[in-house]
Short mmCIF file of C-alpha atoms in Angstrom, two decimals:
data_model
loop_
_atom_site.label_atom_id
_atom_site.label_comp_id
_atom_site.label_asym_id
_atom_site.label_seq_id
_atom_site.Cartn_x
_atom_site.Cartn_y
_atom_site.Cartn_z
CA MET P 1 79.73 73.76 179.26
CA PRO P 2 79.31 74.23 183.07
CA PRO P 3 75.87 73.35 184.50
CA SER P 4 75.47 76.95 185.70
CA ARG P 5 75.33 78.05 182.07
CA LEU P 6 72.96 75.30 180.98
CA HIS P 7 70.53 75.73 183.83
CA PRO P 8 68.74 78.86 182.54
CA VAL P 9 67.55 77.13 179.37
CA LEU P 10 66.12 74.26 181.42
CA ARG P 11 63.90 76.35 183.66
CA PRO P 12 60.19 75.49 183.45
CA ARG P 13 59.23 78.97 182.30
CA VAL P 14 61.08 78.44 179.00
CA TRP P 15 59.81 74.91 178.32
CA PRO P 16 56.93 76.11 176.08
CA LEU P 17 59.41 78.00 173.91
CA HIS P 18 61.57 74.88 173.60
CA LEU P 19 58.53 72.87 172.56
CA ILE P 20 57.68 75.46 169.93
CA GLY P 21 61.26 75.41 168.62
CA VAL P 22 61.41 71.61 168.42
CA ALA P 23 58.01 71.43 166.77
CA ALA P 24 58.91 74.08 164.19
CA VAL P 25 62.16 72.33 163.21
CA VAL P 26 60.64 68.83 163.08
CA VAL P 27 57.57 69.91 161.12
CA ALA P 28 59.61 71.91 158.61
CA LEU P 29 62.07 69.06 158.05
CA SER P 30 59.22 66.57 157.64
CA LEU P 31 57.40 68.74 155.13
CA GLY P 32 60.65 69.21 153.21
CA LEU P 33 61.19 65.44 153.05
CA TRP P 34 57.60 64.96 151.95
CA GLN P 35 57.99 67.43 149.10
CA TYR P 36 61.32 65.86 148.13
CA GLY P 37 59.69 62.43 148.03
CA ALA P 38 56.90 63.82 145.85
CA TRP P 39 59.53 65.27 143.49
CA GLN P 40 61.22 61.87 143.15
CA ALA P 41 57.92 60.02 142.71
CA HIS P 42 56.74 62.37 139.97
CA ARG P 43 60.01 61.99 138.08
CA GLU P 44 59.93 58.19 138.37
CA ARG P 45 56.34 58.19 137.13
CA ALA P 46 57.31 60.39 134.19
CA ALA P 47 60.17 58.03 133.31
CA ALA P 48 57.82 55.04 133.52
CA GLU P 49 55.40 56.77 131.15
CA VAL P 50 58.20 57.15 128.61
CA SER P 51 59.09 53.45 128.98
CA THR P 52 55.52 52.37 128.26
CA GLN P 53 54.76 54.68 125.36
CA ASP P 54 54.23 53.25 121.88
CA PRO P 55 57.46 51.79 120.46
CA ALA P 56 59.06 53.77 117.65
CA PRO P 57 60.82 52.20 114.66
CA LEU P 58 64.49 51.64 115.37
CA ALA P 59 65.49 53.79 112.39
CA ASP P 60 63.78 56.79 114.01
CA LEU P 61 65.90 56.46 117.15
CA LEU P 62 69.35 55.10 116.34
CA VAL P 63 71.64 55.46 113.35
CA PRO P 64 74.68 53.19 112.83
CA GLY P 65 77.94 55.06 113.16
CA GLU P 66 76.47 57.89 115.22
CA GLY P 67 76.35 58.43 118.97
CA PHE P 68 73.59 57.28 121.30
CA PRO P 69 71.12 60.14 121.89
CA GLY P 70 70.65 60.78 125.58
CA THR P 71 66.93 61.29 125.03
CA ASP P 72 66.59 57.70 123.79
CA VAL P 73 67.79 55.99 126.97
CA GLY P 74 65.11 53.46 127.89
CA ALA P 75 62.94 54.41 124.92
CA PRO P 76 60.71 51.61 123.56
CA ALA P 77 61.75 50.59 120.06
CA GLU P 78 60.62 48.10 117.42
CA VAL P 79 63.20 46.23 115.37
CA GLU P 80 62.70 44.11 112.27
CA GLY P 81 65.37 41.91 110.78
CA THR P 82 67.04 38.54 110.87
CA TRP P 83 68.56 36.79 113.85
CA ARG P 84 72.28 36.10 113.63
CA ASP P 85 72.36 33.10 115.93
CA ASP P 86 75.91 32.30 114.80
CA LEU P 87 77.03 35.50 116.54
CA THR P 88 75.30 34.84 119.87
CA PHE P 89 77.37 35.66 122.95
CA LEU P 90 76.91 35.86 126.71
CA VAL P 91 77.32 38.64 129.25
CA ASP P 92 78.43 36.93 132.44
CA ASP P 93 77.86 37.56 136.15
CA ARG P 94 74.38 39.05 135.89
CA ARG P 95 72.41 38.58 139.09
CA VAL P 96 68.67 38.27 139.49
CA ASP P 97 67.34 37.94 143.04
CA GLY P 98 70.88 37.26 144.20
CA VAL P 99 71.39 34.37 141.77
CA ALA P 100 74.28 34.59 139.29
CA GLY P 101 73.47 34.00 135.64
CA SER P 102 74.13 35.32 132.15
CA TRP P 103 72.48 37.47 129.56
CA VAL P 104 71.94 35.74 126.24
CA VAL P 105 72.65 38.29 123.50
CA THR P 106 72.03 37.71 119.80
CA PRO P 107 72.56 40.41 117.15
CA VAL P 108 69.78 41.21 114.70
CA GLU P 109 70.67 42.24 111.15
CA THR P 110 68.08 44.93 110.60
CA THR P 111 66.17 45.36 107.38
CA ASP P 112 66.90 49.08 107.14
CA GLY P 113 70.37 49.33 108.70
CA ALA P 114 72.50 48.61 105.60
CA GLY P 115 73.81 45.43 107.17
CA ALA P 116 74.44 46.89 110.63
CA LEU P 117 73.77 44.67 113.62
CA LEU P 118 71.78 45.52 116.73
CA PRO P 119 72.75 43.52 119.85
CA VAL P 120 69.54 42.21 121.44
CA VAL P 121 69.44 40.92 125.01
CA ARG P 122 67.03 38.01 124.65
CA GLY P 123 66.88 37.18 128.36
CA TRP P 124 68.62 35.87 131.47
CA THR P 125 69.44 32.28 132.37
CA THR P 126 71.54 30.21 134.74
CA ASP P 127 72.06 27.59 132.01
CA PRO P 128 73.15 29.24 128.76
CA ALA P 129 73.41 25.86 127.03
CA ALA P 130 69.65 25.44 127.40
CA ALA P 131 68.85 28.74 125.68
CA PRO P 132 66.83 28.23 122.48
CA ALA P 133 68.30 29.03 119.09
CA ALA P 134 67.37 32.36 117.53
CA GLU P 135 66.54 31.64 113.92
CA GLY P 136 64.79 33.32 111.02
CA THR P 137 63.25 36.75 110.89
CA VAL P 138 62.08 38.67 113.89
CA THR P 139 59.88 41.61 114.79
CA GLY P 140 60.94 42.46 118.32
CA VAL P 141 60.04 45.16 120.79
CA GLY P 142 62.14 46.31 123.71
CA TRP P 143 63.98 49.17 125.36
CA LEU P 144 67.11 50.86 124.03
CA GLN P 145 70.19 51.09 126.22
CA PRO P 146 73.60 52.69 125.65
CA GLY P 147 76.66 50.49 125.80
CA GLU P 148 78.01 49.64 129.23
CA GLY P 149 81.33 50.86 130.58
CA THR P 150 81.82 49.29 133.99
CA GLY P 151 85.57 48.93 133.52
CA ALA P 152 85.43 45.13 133.85
CA VAL P 153 88.27 43.35 132.05
CA ASP P 154 87.67 40.44 129.67
CA ASP P 155 89.97 37.72 131.02
CA ASP P 156 89.61 35.54 127.92
CA PRO P 157 89.10 37.46 124.65
CA THR P 158 89.01 34.16 122.73
CA ASP P 159 85.66 32.98 124.12
CA ARG P 160 82.19 34.39 123.49
CA VAL P 161 81.62 35.54 127.04
CA LEU P 162 81.89 39.21 127.99
CA PRO P 163 82.02 40.75 131.47
CA GLN P 164 80.00 43.75 130.26
CA LEU P 165 78.04 44.76 127.20
CA ARG P 166 80.68 47.16 125.95
CA LEU P 167 80.10 48.01 122.30
CA ALA P 168 83.80 47.95 121.40
CA ASP P 169 83.98 44.36 122.66
CA VAL P 170 80.85 43.49 120.69
CA VAL P 171 82.42 44.83 117.49
CA ARG P 172 85.42 42.60 118.11
CA LEU P 173 83.16 39.56 118.51
CA VAL P 174 80.83 40.10 115.55
CA ASP P 175 83.33 41.77 113.20
CA ALA P 176 80.66 44.03 111.69
CA ASP P 177 79.14 47.48 112.02
CA ILE P 178 76.74 47.79 114.92
CA TYR P 179 74.24 50.31 116.25
CA PRO P 180 75.40 52.68 119.03
CA GLY P 181 73.41 50.79 121.65
CA TYR P 182 71.56 47.58 122.37
CA LEU P 183 67.97 46.45 122.87
CA VAL P 184 66.57 44.68 125.94
CA LEU P 185 63.83 42.45 124.53
CA ASP P 186 60.37 42.86 126.06
CA ILE P 187 59.40 39.22 126.55
CA ASP P 188 56.65 39.91 129.11
CA GLY P 189 54.65 42.32 126.93
CA GLU P 190 55.14 45.31 129.24
CA THR P 191 55.11 47.68 126.28
CA GLY P 192 51.65 46.41 125.37
CA VAL P 193 52.77 45.44 121.86
CA ALA P 194 52.63 41.87 120.61
CA ALA P 195 56.00 40.73 119.30
CA ASP P 196 57.79 37.60 118.17
CA ASN P 197 59.50 36.36 121.33
CA ALA P 198 60.05 32.72 120.38
CA ALA P 199 63.81 33.23 120.73
CA ALA P 200 63.32 34.08 124.41
CA GLU P 201 61.41 30.93 125.34
CA GLY P 202 62.68 29.57 128.64
CA LEU P 203 64.58 32.75 129.43
CA ARG P 204 63.79 35.24 132.15
CA ALA P 205 63.05 38.86 131.30
CA VAL P 206 65.83 41.38 131.83
CA THR P 207 65.07 44.74 133.42
CA PRO P 208 66.80 47.67 131.68
CA ASP P 209 69.55 49.16 133.80
CA GLN P 210 68.94 52.74 132.72
CA VAL P 211 65.56 54.44 132.70
CA PRO P 212 64.52 57.28 130.40
CA GLU P 213 65.67 60.77 131.25
CA VAL P 214 62.96 63.23 132.17
CA ALA P 215 62.92 66.98 131.64
CA PRO P 216 64.89 68.93 134.28
CA ASN P 217 61.81 70.98 135.16
CA THR P 218 59.63 67.91 135.81
CA SER P 219 58.06 68.41 139.25
CA LEU P 220 60.48 71.27 139.91
CA ARG P 221 57.91 73.00 142.09
CA ASN P 222 58.02 70.15 144.63
CA LEU P 223 61.81 70.38 144.83
CA LEU P 224 61.65 74.14 145.40
CA TYR P 225 59.04 73.65 148.13
CA ALA P 226 61.34 71.10 149.80
CA ILE P 227 64.24 73.56 149.77
CA GLU P 228 61.97 76.30 151.13
CA TRP P 229 60.88 74.12 154.06
CA TRP P 230 64.48 73.15 154.85
CA VAL P 231 65.54 76.81 154.84
CA PHE P 232 62.69 77.55 157.26
CA ALA P 233 63.85 74.67 159.49
CA ALA P 234 67.36 76.12 159.56
CA PHE P 235 65.98 79.56 160.42
CA ALA P 236 63.82 78.13 163.21
CA ALA P 237 66.83 76.28 164.63
CA PHE P 238 68.86 79.51 164.56
CA VAL P 239 66.14 81.47 166.38
CA TRP P 240 65.86 78.70 168.95
CA TRP P 241 69.65 78.70 169.51
CA ARG P 242 69.72 82.50 169.73
CA PHE P 243 66.98 82.47 172.38
CA ALA P 244 68.86 79.84 174.44
CA ARG P 245 72.09 81.84 174.21
CA ASP P 246 70.35 85.03 175.32
CA GLU P 247 68.85 83.22 178.33
CA VAL P 248 72.29 82.00 179.38
CA GLU P 249 73.87 85.44 178.98
CA LYS P 250 71.05 87.06 180.94
CA ALA P 251 71.45 84.60 183.81
CA ARG P 252 75.21 85.13 183.93
CA ALA P 253 74.75 88.89 184.11
CA LEU P 254 72.35 88.53 187.06
CA GLU P 255 74.71 86.19 188.91
CA GLU P 256 77.77 88.44 188.47
CA GLY P 257 75.97 91.68 189.40
CA PRO P 258 77.22 95.24 188.60
CA ASP P 259 80.95 95.97 188.51
CA ASP P 260 82.53 97.11 191.84
CA GLY P 261 83.31 100.84 191.95
CA PRO P 262 85.61 103.10 194.09
CA GLY P 263 82.75 104.20 196.33
CA GLY P 264 81.92 100.86 197.87
CA GLU P 265 81.29 97.18 197.36
CA GLU P 266 78.44 97.78 194.97
CA GLY P 267 79.92 100.85 193.35
CA HIS P 268 77.80 103.44 195.31
CA ALA P 269 79.20 106.84 196.42
CA ASP P 270 80.25 107.39 200.11
CA PRO P 271 79.25 111.01 201.04
CA ALA P 272 80.86 110.94 204.53
CA GLY P 273 84.16 109.74 203.20
CA ASP P 274 84.14 112.31 200.44
CA ALA P 275 83.50 115.15 202.94
CA GLN P 276 86.33 114.02 205.24
CA GLU P 277 88.76 113.88 202.33
CA ALA P 278 87.72 117.36 201.25
CA ALA P 279 88.28 118.78 204.77
CA VAL P 280 91.75 117.29 205.01
CA ALA P 281 92.65 118.64 201.62
CA SER P 282 91.53 122.21 202.54
CA SER P 283 93.29 122.40 205.94
CA PRO P 284 96.58 124.43 206.03
#
């Protein structure tokens, strides 16, 4: 754009209006981001509250042969049964603080699952050979997770190492009915419930990948406020642009002046010339 068209919006007399426009846009955007952050924080807090609520019996949450309920993602659950250490397997390439390791997973044959097995992530380690044996009965507490589906390919189906905790692969390894999900064992007592975690001795706690879902209307008011502030910011930017455009158009009109007319340089009438032309026209 030529400088002659930019100059009008840079004149000192319009600086206060520019300051008002900038302030309105910046403040509205900032308030929108603040409300959006509050919306996210409230939803995260609601999800955390679900994760720390009292564990429910496994039978109340999952049923073998059925799908994984979306409302049970990350839900605390209590499982009772017997460890099947002979069916222990590893989930490889799991990183904690940038260090590669493995999940140690041992199925539990539940007391009320008609022989179905629940894969239980006992913990994380860089030395799977040093993981303790999981023997005898267990009363464990942890968080339910649906099976993974990262698309990773098992390069060696003959070993007991999986690239992901995909339930179809688990069925192939254990050759038994399983629950439609797995349990991440709470070995640090975050659920506030005392449990038998002897099988996790020497292992590091695993953080569940998926957190509980919260209701869609949780903190919805904050999200609507954020959208409202962003709409106001867009409106303020439009008004500011419209003002700048009008200033440029006004300055151009003043520089160009009125259109030239037949009566003179500035379009005014010439009485003397008109009279002379009339006399010539009336002469014989």
